[in-house]
Short mmCIF file of C-alpha atoms in Angstrom, two decimals:
data_model
loop_
_atom_site.label_atom_id
_atom_site.label_comp_id
_atom_site.label_asym_id
_atom_site.label_seq_id
_atom_site.Cartn_x
_atom_site.Cartn_y
_atom_site.Cartn_z
CA MET Q 1 -223.35 -14.33 -86.52
CA GLU Q 2 -220.64 -16.37 -87.40
CA GLU Q 3 -218.31 -15.46 -84.24
CA TYR Q 4 -220.54 -16.85 -82.26
CA ASP Q 5 -221.09 -19.36 -83.38
CA ARG Q 6 -217.35 -20.29 -83.82
CA ASN Q 7 -217.41 -19.98 -80.14
CA VAL Q 8 -220.35 -22.51 -79.53
CA GLY Q 9 -218.43 -24.84 -81.49
CA ALA Q 10 -215.45 -24.23 -79.64
CA ARG Q 11 -216.47 -24.75 -75.69
CA PRO Q 12 -218.17 -27.77 -74.97
CA GLY Q 13 -220.38 -27.26 -71.81
CA ILE Q 14 -226.44 -21.75 -65.18
CA SER Q 15 -228.49 -23.46 -64.16
CA ARG Q 16 -232.53 -22.68 -63.78
CA GLY Q 17 -238.12 -27.38 -60.92
CA ASN Q 18 -241.06 -29.07 -59.79
CA ASP Q 19 -243.99 -29.77 -62.46
CA PRO Q 20 -247.53 -28.69 -61.18
CA LYS Q 21 -248.58 -32.54 -62.56
CA GLN Q 22 -246.06 -34.57 -60.36
CA MET Q 23 -246.84 -37.50 -58.14
CA LYS Q 24 -245.90 -38.83 -55.07
CA LYS Q 25 -244.21 -42.31 -55.10
CA SER Q 26 -242.78 -43.42 -51.37
CA TYR Q 27 -240.62 -45.47 -51.18
CA PHE Q 28 -238.67 -47.23 -47.84
CA LEU Q 29 -234.34 -45.93 -48.21
CA GLY Q 30 -233.71 -49.44 -45.81
CA ILE Q 31 -232.54 -47.14 -42.37
CA ALA Q 32 -233.89 -47.20 -39.84
CA SER Q 33 -237.67 -45.97 -39.98
CA ILE Q 34 -236.67 -42.97 -41.89
CA THR Q 35 -238.72 -43.21 -45.24
CA ALA Q 36 -238.00 -40.97 -48.50
CA PHE Q 37 -240.47 -39.84 -50.74
CA CYS Q 38 -239.74 -39.25 -54.84
CA LEU Q 39 -241.80 -37.45 -56.92
CA LEU Q 40 -242.50 -39.15 -60.04
CA ALA Q 41 -243.65 -36.69 -63.01
CA ALA Q 42 -247.33 -37.05 -64.88
CA VAL Q 43 -245.27 -36.49 -68.39
CA PRO Q 44 -242.90 -38.49 -69.63
CA GLY Q 45 -240.23 -37.68 -67.97
CA HIS Q 46 -239.71 -37.44 -64.25
CA ALA Q 47 -237.55 -35.45 -61.90
CA GLN Q 48 -235.50 -37.43 -58.39
CA ASN Q 49 -237.40 -34.91 -55.95
CA LEU Q 50 -234.99 -35.89 -52.41
CA PRO Q 51 -236.02 -36.42 -49.22
CA ALA Q 52 -236.86 -33.74 -46.89
CA PRO Q 53 -234.03 -33.15 -44.34
CA LEU Q 54 -234.16 -34.51 -40.90
CA ALA Q 55 -234.37 -32.41 -38.11
CA ARG Q 56 -231.60 -31.78 -36.08
CA ASP Q 57 -232.16 -34.75 -33.16
CA ASP Q 58 -230.11 -36.78 -31.20
CA GLY Q 59 -226.62 -38.65 -32.66
CA LYS Q 60 -228.49 -41.28 -33.24
CA ASN Q 61 -230.65 -39.79 -35.98
CA ALA Q 62 -227.61 -37.50 -36.72
CA MET Q 63 -225.60 -40.92 -38.32
CA VAL Q 64 -229.26 -42.26 -39.52
CA PHE Q 65 -228.54 -38.88 -42.12
CA VAL Q 66 -225.33 -39.49 -42.78
CA SER Q 67 -226.01 -42.71 -43.85
CA GLN Q 68 -229.15 -41.67 -45.90
CA ALA Q 69 -226.93 -38.88 -47.77
CA GLN Q 70 -225.06 -41.43 -49.02
CA GLN Q 71 -226.96 -44.13 -50.24
CA ILE Q 72 -229.04 -40.74 -51.87
CA VAL Q 73 -225.70 -39.80 -53.30
CA ALA Q 74 -224.01 -42.88 -54.71
CA LYS Q 75 -227.77 -43.29 -56.45
CA ALA Q 76 -227.52 -40.39 -57.93
CA THR Q 77 -223.96 -41.24 -59.42
CA LEU Q 78 -225.28 -44.25 -61.56
CA LYS Q 79 -226.38 -44.08 -65.08
CA ALA Q 80 -229.85 -42.34 -66.22
CA HIS Q 81 -231.57 -44.38 -68.98
CA TRP Q 82 -234.53 -42.49 -70.79
CA SER Q 83 -237.89 -41.70 -68.93
CA GLY Q 84 -238.46 -38.69 -71.52
CA PRO Q 85 -241.97 -38.32 -74.49
CA GLU Q 86 -241.56 -41.80 -76.71
CA SER Q 87 -243.91 -39.68 -79.44
CA GLY Q 88 -244.18 -36.48 -80.66
CA PRO Q 89 -245.24 -34.63 -84.57
CA PRO Q 90 -242.43 -35.02 -87.24
CA ALA Q 91 -240.32 -32.00 -87.82
CA PRO Q 92 -241.31 -29.83 -91.35
CA GLN Q 93 -238.34 -28.86 -93.16
CA GLY Q 94 -237.04 -24.92 -93.34
CA LYS Q 95 -238.06 -23.01 -90.36
CA ASN Q 96 -235.88 -20.44 -88.61
CA ILE Q 97 -235.27 -20.71 -85.05
CA ALA Q 98 -233.46 -17.27 -83.07
CA LEU Q 99 -231.87 -18.31 -79.81
CA VAL Q 100 -230.72 -15.17 -77.58
CA ALA Q 101 -228.33 -16.23 -75.03
CA GLU Q 102 -227.92 -14.10 -72.11
CA ASP Q 103 -224.11 -14.58 -72.42
CA LEU Q 104 -221.81 -16.68 -74.24
CA ARG Q 105 -219.29 -17.09 -71.36
CA ASN Q 106 -221.42 -18.92 -69.55
CA GLY Q 107 -220.53 -22.57 -70.47
CA GLY Q 108 -223.87 -24.09 -69.44
CA ILE Q 109 -225.46 -21.60 -72.07
CA VAL Q 110 -222.40 -22.33 -74.58
CA GLY Q 111 -223.38 -26.47 -74.06
CA VAL Q 112 -227.41 -26.08 -74.86
CA ALA Q 113 -226.50 -23.76 -77.70
CA GLN Q 114 -224.37 -26.44 -79.40
CA GLY Q 115 -227.02 -29.04 -78.62
CA VAL Q 116 -229.66 -26.86 -80.40
CA ARG Q 117 -227.47 -26.26 -83.19
CA GLU Q 118 -226.88 -29.71 -83.65
CA ALA Q 119 -230.61 -30.51 -83.41
CA ALA Q 120 -230.95 -28.13 -85.93
CA ALA Q 121 -228.70 -29.43 -88.36
CA VAL Q 122 -231.15 -32.90 -87.96
CA MET Q 123 -233.92 -31.46 -87.95
CA GLY Q 124 -233.10 -29.01 -91.50
CA TRP Q 125 -233.81 -26.03 -89.55
CA SER Q 126 -231.79 -22.89 -88.86
CA LEU Q 127 -230.02 -21.04 -86.20
CA LYS Q 128 -228.97 -17.49 -85.44
CA ILE Q 129 -227.39 -17.29 -82.53
CA PHE Q 130 -228.07 -13.85 -80.59
CA ASP Q 131 -225.77 -13.18 -77.61
CA GLY Q 132 -226.49 -10.58 -74.72
CA GLY Q 133 -223.36 -10.63 -72.98
CA GLY Q 134 -224.65 -10.57 -69.94
CA SER Q 135 -225.51 -7.03 -69.61
CA SER Q 136 -229.16 -4.98 -70.16
CA ALA Q 137 -227.70 -3.27 -73.19
CA GLY Q 138 -226.55 -6.15 -74.46
CA ARG Q 139 -229.50 -8.28 -74.51
CA ALA Q 140 -231.70 -5.32 -75.67
CA LYS Q 141 -229.90 -5.82 -79.17
CA ALA Q 142 -230.40 -9.39 -79.20
CA PHE Q 143 -234.11 -8.81 -79.17
CA ALA Q 144 -234.26 -6.42 -81.51
CA ASP Q 145 -231.55 -8.52 -83.82
CA ALA Q 146 -233.55 -11.28 -83.44
CA LEU Q 147 -237.20 -10.11 -84.01
CA THR Q 148 -235.84 -8.04 -87.27
CA ALA Q 149 -234.52 -11.62 -87.97
CA LYS Q 150 -238.32 -12.81 -88.45
CA PRO Q 151 -237.96 -16.62 -87.12
CA ASP Q 152 -240.34 -19.27 -86.53
CA GLY Q 153 -240.02 -19.83 -82.88
CA LEU Q 154 -237.72 -17.98 -80.42
CA ILE Q 155 -235.16 -19.61 -77.48
CA LEU Q 156 -234.74 -17.54 -74.75
CA CYS Q 157 -231.11 -19.28 -73.04
CA GLY Q 158 -230.28 -17.87 -69.49
CA SER Q 159 -232.27 -15.07 -68.82
CA ASP Q 160 -234.81 -14.45 -66.59
CA ALA Q 161 -238.66 -14.52 -68.27
CA HIS Q 162 -240.20 -12.17 -66.27
CA GLU Q 163 -237.59 -9.33 -66.29
CA ASN Q 164 -237.43 -10.17 -69.91
CA ARG Q 165 -241.49 -10.44 -70.26
CA ALA Q 166 -242.12 -7.50 -72.59
CA ALA Q 167 -239.61 -7.73 -75.20
CA LEU Q 168 -241.12 -12.12 -74.93
CA GLU Q 169 -244.20 -10.75 -74.95
CA THR Q 170 -243.10 -8.94 -78.62
CA PHE Q 171 -242.96 -12.02 -80.51
CA ALA Q 172 -245.79 -13.79 -78.73
CA SER Q 173 -247.16 -10.76 -80.28
CA HIS Q 174 -245.81 -11.35 -84.06
CA GLY Q 175 -247.02 -15.43 -83.44
CA VAL Q 176 -243.47 -16.60 -82.60
CA PRO Q 177 -243.92 -19.67 -79.87
CA VAL Q 178 -241.32 -18.96 -77.21
CA VAL Q 179 -239.12 -21.37 -75.13
CA ALA Q 180 -236.59 -21.06 -72.80
CA TRP Q 181 -233.46 -22.84 -70.79
CA HIS Q 182 -233.18 -21.93 -67.21
CA ALA Q 183 -235.05 -18.76 -67.60
CA ASP Q 184 -237.24 -19.63 -63.97
CA ALA Q 185 -236.53 -21.32 -60.71
CA GLN Q 186 -238.86 -23.93 -61.92
CA PRO Q 187 -238.91 -26.30 -65.05
CA GLY Q 188 -242.52 -26.02 -67.39
CA PRO Q 189 -244.14 -23.06 -68.04
CA ILE Q 190 -243.36 -20.06 -66.89
CA ALA Q 191 -246.66 -18.48 -65.94
CA GLY Q 192 -247.24 -14.89 -66.73
CA THR Q 193 -244.96 -15.34 -69.54
CA PRO Q 194 -245.24 -16.49 -73.08
CA VAL Q 195 -242.35 -18.87 -72.18
CA ALA Q 196 -244.39 -22.54 -72.76
CA MET Q 197 -241.73 -24.20 -71.56
CA ASN Q 198 -238.84 -23.74 -69.51
CA VAL Q 199 -236.28 -26.59 -69.55
CA THR Q 200 -234.31 -27.17 -66.38
CA THR Q 201 -233.70 -30.22 -64.04
CA ASP Q 202 -235.10 -29.06 -60.67
CA PRO Q 203 -232.48 -26.66 -59.25
CA VAL Q 204 -233.75 -26.89 -55.31
CA GLU Q 205 -232.99 -31.09 -55.94
CA VAL Q 206 -229.33 -30.34 -57.93
CA ALA Q 207 -228.71 -27.96 -55.17
CA ARG Q 208 -229.54 -30.35 -51.88
CA LEU Q 209 -228.38 -32.97 -54.02
CA THR Q 210 -224.97 -31.31 -53.86
CA ALA Q 211 -225.12 -30.37 -49.75
CA LEU Q 212 -226.11 -33.75 -49.87
CA ALA Q 213 -223.27 -34.51 -51.19
CA ALA Q 214 -221.02 -32.51 -48.54
CA VAL Q 215 -222.53 -34.20 -45.38
CA ALA Q 216 -221.16 -37.48 -47.12
CA GLN Q 217 -218.00 -36.75 -47.86
CA SER Q 218 -217.40 -35.09 -44.11
CA MET Q 219 -219.44 -38.08 -42.03
CA GLY Q 220 -221.90 -35.13 -40.95
CA HIS Q 221 -219.00 -32.40 -39.90
CA ALA Q 222 -218.68 -30.45 -42.68
CA GLY Q 223 -217.89 -26.46 -42.70
CA VAL Q 224 -220.03 -25.20 -45.11
CA VAL Q 225 -219.42 -21.90 -47.11
CA ILE Q 226 -222.32 -20.68 -49.99
CA LEU Q 227 -221.39 -18.85 -53.41
CA THR Q 228 -224.41 -17.71 -54.96
CA ASP Q 229 -225.19 -14.82 -57.05
CA SER Q 230 -229.02 -13.30 -55.72
CA ARG Q 231 -229.47 -11.99 -59.26
CA TYR Q 232 -231.45 -15.16 -60.09
CA SER Q 233 -234.05 -16.51 -58.61
CA ILE Q 234 -232.98 -20.07 -59.32
CA ALA Q 235 -229.43 -19.26 -57.56
CA THR Q 236 -231.66 -17.90 -54.30
CA ALA Q 237 -233.19 -21.19 -54.48
CA LYS Q 238 -230.66 -23.13 -54.78
CA ALA Q 239 -228.57 -21.38 -52.24
CA ARG Q 240 -231.54 -21.54 -50.08
CA ALA Q 241 -231.71 -25.64 -50.22
CA MET Q 242 -228.08 -25.97 -49.26
CA GLY Q 243 -228.19 -24.21 -46.94
CA ASP Q 244 -231.38 -26.27 -44.78
CA ILE Q 245 -229.58 -29.08 -46.03
CA ILE Q 246 -226.67 -28.73 -44.15
CA GLN Q 247 -228.53 -26.80 -40.93
CA SER Q 248 -230.75 -30.40 -40.78
CA CYS Q 249 -227.14 -32.20 -40.16
CA LYS Q 250 -226.83 -31.78 -37.06
CA GLY Q 251 -222.37 -31.78 -37.01
CA CYS Q 252 -222.44 -29.78 -40.01
CA THR Q 253 -222.02 -25.93 -39.83
CA LEU Q 254 -222.92 -23.92 -42.08
CA LEU Q 255 -220.32 -20.70 -41.51
CA GLU Q 256 -221.50 -18.09 -44.44
CA VAL Q 257 -223.54 -17.54 -47.40
CA ARG Q 258 -221.26 -15.10 -49.73
CA ASP Q 259 -223.49 -13.64 -52.67
CA ILE Q 260 -220.88 -12.51 -55.46
CA ALA Q 261 -222.25 -12.12 -59.40
CA ILE Q 262 -220.93 -14.87 -61.67
CA SER Q 263 -219.90 -11.90 -63.51
CA GLU Q 264 -217.73 -11.08 -61.76
CA SER Q 265 -216.58 -14.38 -60.42
CA GLY Q 266 -213.32 -13.95 -62.55
CA GLU Q 267 -211.85 -10.31 -60.50
CA ARG Q 268 -213.97 -11.14 -57.06
CA MET Q 269 -212.85 -14.80 -55.92
CA PRO Q 270 -209.03 -14.87 -55.60
CA ALA Q 271 -209.44 -12.52 -52.92
CA ILE Q 272 -212.63 -13.68 -51.52
CA THR Q 273 -210.95 -17.03 -51.10
CA LYS Q 274 -207.94 -15.32 -49.19
CA GLU Q 275 -210.19 -13.52 -47.41
CA LEU Q 276 -212.32 -16.70 -46.01
CA LEU Q 277 -209.06 -19.02 -45.90
CA LEU Q 278 -208.02 -15.85 -42.93
CA ARG Q 279 -211.50 -16.15 -40.94
CA TYR Q 280 -212.31 -20.02 -41.17
CA GLY Q 281 -209.09 -21.25 -41.45
CA LYS Q 282 -209.31 -25.16 -40.74
CA ARG Q 283 -212.85 -24.56 -39.61
CA TRP Q 284 -214.19 -24.56 -44.16
CA THR Q 285 -214.03 -28.31 -45.02
CA HIS Q 286 -216.10 -27.55 -47.78
CA THR Q 287 -217.10 -24.62 -50.61
CA LEU Q 288 -221.02 -25.50 -52.19
CA ALA Q 289 -221.78 -23.11 -55.02
CA ILE Q 290 -224.73 -22.46 -57.88
CA ASN Q 291 -222.43 -22.87 -60.07
CA ASP Q 292 -218.46 -24.59 -61.32
CA ILE Q 293 -217.54 -20.94 -62.71
CA TYR Q 294 -216.50 -19.34 -58.76
CA PHE Q 295 -214.11 -22.53 -58.53
CA ASP Q 296 -212.31 -22.02 -62.08
CA TYR Q 297 -211.36 -18.31 -60.05
CA ALA Q 298 -210.38 -20.21 -56.63
CA THR Q 299 -208.50 -22.92 -56.81
CA ALA Q 300 -205.11 -20.18 -58.07
CA ALA Q 301 -205.83 -18.54 -54.81
CA LEU Q 302 -206.11 -21.87 -52.75
CA ALA Q 303 -202.72 -23.56 -54.99
CA SER Q 304 -200.90 -19.98 -53.75
CA ALA Q 305 -202.00 -20.71 -49.72
CA GLY Q 306 -200.41 -23.91 -49.64
CA ILE Q 307 -203.62 -25.52 -49.02
CA PRO Q 308 -203.51 -29.08 -50.57
CA SER Q 309 -205.39 -29.85 -53.48
CA ASN Q 310 -207.34 -32.68 -50.83
CA GLY Q 311 -207.42 -30.14 -48.20
CA LEU Q 312 -210.59 -28.04 -49.52
CA ASN Q 313 -213.58 -29.60 -51.07
CA LEU Q 314 -215.38 -27.54 -53.65
CA LEU Q 315 -218.95 -28.93 -54.76
CA SER Q 316 -221.27 -26.96 -56.94
CA ALA Q 317 -225.24 -27.88 -57.93
CA GLY Q 318 -224.12 -26.93 -62.12
CA ASP Q 319 -223.72 -26.95 -64.20
CA GLY Q 320 -220.90 -29.51 -65.23
CA SER Q 321 -218.51 -27.41 -67.44
CA ALA Q 322 -215.14 -28.74 -68.97
CA SER Q 323 -213.46 -27.34 -66.23
CA ALA Q 324 -215.45 -28.44 -63.30
CA PHE Q 325 -214.67 -31.79 -65.26
CA LEU Q 326 -211.06 -31.27 -65.29
CA ARG Q 327 -210.81 -30.71 -61.56
CA ILE Q 328 -212.87 -33.71 -60.86
CA GLN Q 329 -210.44 -35.64 -62.93
CA ALA Q 330 -207.38 -34.64 -61.83
CA LYS Q 331 -209.28 -34.82 -57.94
CA THR Q 332 -207.77 -31.02 -57.26
CA TYR Q 333 -210.10 -29.36 -54.86
CA GLN Q 334 -213.00 -30.14 -56.66
CA THR Q 335 -214.78 -33.60 -55.89
CA VAL Q 336 -218.45 -33.11 -57.45
CA THR Q 337 -220.73 -31.74 -59.65
CA VAL Q 338 -224.76 -31.76 -60.01
CA ALA Q 339 -224.56 -31.71 -64.09
CA GLU Q 340 -226.80 -30.79 -66.60
CA PRO Q 341 -227.26 -32.99 -69.77
CA LEU Q 342 -226.69 -29.67 -71.68
CA ASN Q 343 -226.81 -31.22 -75.45
CA LEU Q 344 -229.63 -33.12 -74.19
CA GLN Q 345 -231.74 -30.72 -73.90
CA GLY Q 346 -230.94 -29.16 -76.94
CA TRP Q 347 -232.15 -31.25 -78.29
CA GLN Q 348 -235.04 -31.01 -76.22
CA VAL Q 349 -235.03 -27.50 -76.62
CA MET Q 350 -235.88 -27.79 -80.41
CA ASP Q 351 -238.31 -30.88 -79.95
CA GLU Q 352 -240.37 -28.36 -77.60
CA LEU Q 353 -240.69 -25.67 -80.30
CA ASN Q 354 -241.91 -28.82 -82.46
CA ARG Q 355 -244.34 -29.16 -81.25
CA LEU Q 356 -246.20 -26.04 -80.20
CA ILE Q 357 -245.00 -24.88 -84.31
CA ALA Q 358 -247.14 -28.07 -84.85
CA GLY Q 359 -249.96 -26.95 -82.06
CA LEU Q 360 -249.46 -29.43 -80.02
CA PRO Q 361 -248.95 -28.89 -75.98
CA VAL Q 362 -245.17 -29.75 -75.08
CA SER Q 363 -243.72 -32.87 -73.09
CA GLY Q 364 -243.28 -31.34 -70.00
CA PHE Q 365 -240.07 -33.77 -70.22
CA VAL Q 366 -237.57 -33.38 -66.62
CA ALA Q 367 -233.98 -34.82 -66.95
CA PRO Q 368 -233.40 -36.64 -63.66
CA VAL Q 369 -230.49 -35.17 -61.32
CA HIS Q 370 -226.45 -36.55 -62.18
CA LEU Q 371 -223.82 -36.34 -59.64
CA VAL Q 372 -220.29 -36.49 -60.76
CA ASN Q 373 -217.54 -37.88 -58.98
CA ALA Q 374 -214.21 -39.21 -59.28
CA ASP Q 375 -216.09 -42.81 -59.95
CA ASN Q 376 -218.19 -42.01 -62.90
CA VAL Q 377 -216.25 -38.08 -64.05
CA THR Q 378 -215.07 -40.14 -67.35
CA LEU Q 379 -218.76 -41.86 -68.09
CA ASP Q 380 -221.36 -40.67 -70.19
CA GLY Q 381 -219.62 -38.14 -72.30
CA GLY Q 382 -217.34 -37.35 -69.72
CA GLU Q 383 -214.05 -38.10 -71.85
CA LYS Q 384 -215.23 -35.20 -73.75
CA LEU Q 385 -215.39 -33.31 -70.50
CA GLN Q 386 -219.51 -32.99 -70.27
CA TYR Q 387 -222.23 -34.92 -69.02
CA ASP Q 388 -223.88 -36.51 -71.95
CA PRO Q 389 -226.09 -39.23 -71.02
CA ASP Q 390 -225.51 -42.02 -73.37
CA ASN Q 391 -228.93 -43.06 -73.04
CA GLY Q 392 -230.10 -43.19 -77.11
CA TYR Q 393 -231.61 -39.48 -77.11
CA ARG Q 394 -230.35 -38.64 -80.07
CA ASN Q 395 -232.12 -41.34 -81.75
CA VAL Q 396 -235.11 -41.06 -79.69
CA TYR Q 397 -235.36 -37.55 -80.93
CA ARG Q 398 -234.40 -38.34 -85.21
CA ARG Q 399 -237.47 -40.88 -84.73
CA LEU Q 400 -239.67 -38.35 -83.14
CA TRP Q 401 -238.65 -35.93 -85.80
CA ASN Q 402 -239.24 -38.79 -89.16
CA ARG Q 403 -235.33 -38.00 -89.58
#
């Protein structure tokens, strides 16, 4: 366990949304007669749902689409204010929590685990982290070891809840409450499983915002390749949402959707990048990926092929890894990441467990989507190469927990 704790501490910074209790609130964007819609959650937090893509139409509507995309992107770069819970139970002392991680090589999972560990220290709770290593055998061992630890609460981090339902039900049968991060394509309780709360931003909103950023950057003329991992429902939902936006942009072209397992990205991305360059040449202007990790292994191939750092735009629909922040700061290929507030989500996961342990319902908070680009990359935790909103969330949770 000590080795895993060192790993979590050493690396800052995948991702998996609509709450069934959400209400619709319309707002006028001020362009032509286009009306967009935001969904505001009835729970203390809310998600910033994006308007439906415009249908293909004449040139005038195409330009409205670009202008609309630019406004939405600009709004998503603004500073986030606290919109989460304002009340909750105090935290008892001495609870023991187990966190089962899908793979601690994943920066998003590591970022959440950091937040969980930070919150646990504030609450006076102990935390043990069990790494599944990205394999079914590894997950089985992690679950078995976590059950042996006799935890008071379980956190599933980055693994599909339905795929691991049998293991989760074993914990539930022992009276252990279960919460998760990115265990399904939607935030909130996961039907058919013991997961009382799946903490995530809305992946469809994240994906649509990423695609709209490509539309805005290209003035409606992006040639797009989408990278996804069909093993995960959240990745499939993101890829579909990004494709819908690009296909709704009259002057944009969806060149290809490429299915690449995240766990194989290091081995496959260099060769795939070269292949895509040969196939599409200058038609390929933008890459939209469901996770930053693909770009960790694509940039060297781009550089070796003589592509200038501004010659191809890489945009990621999650999660805001440290390497993504570095690329955006250096203006080296990657221009956008729609970053999740990973550390905040770690605190939220612990707050949801505290509510369940107290016999209360979860808060249901869904953090707003936030786009990081060169203009705001140094703000809200950016100096630490992560998106950590400067909205006082730590003090809020301390107050709720009486700490």
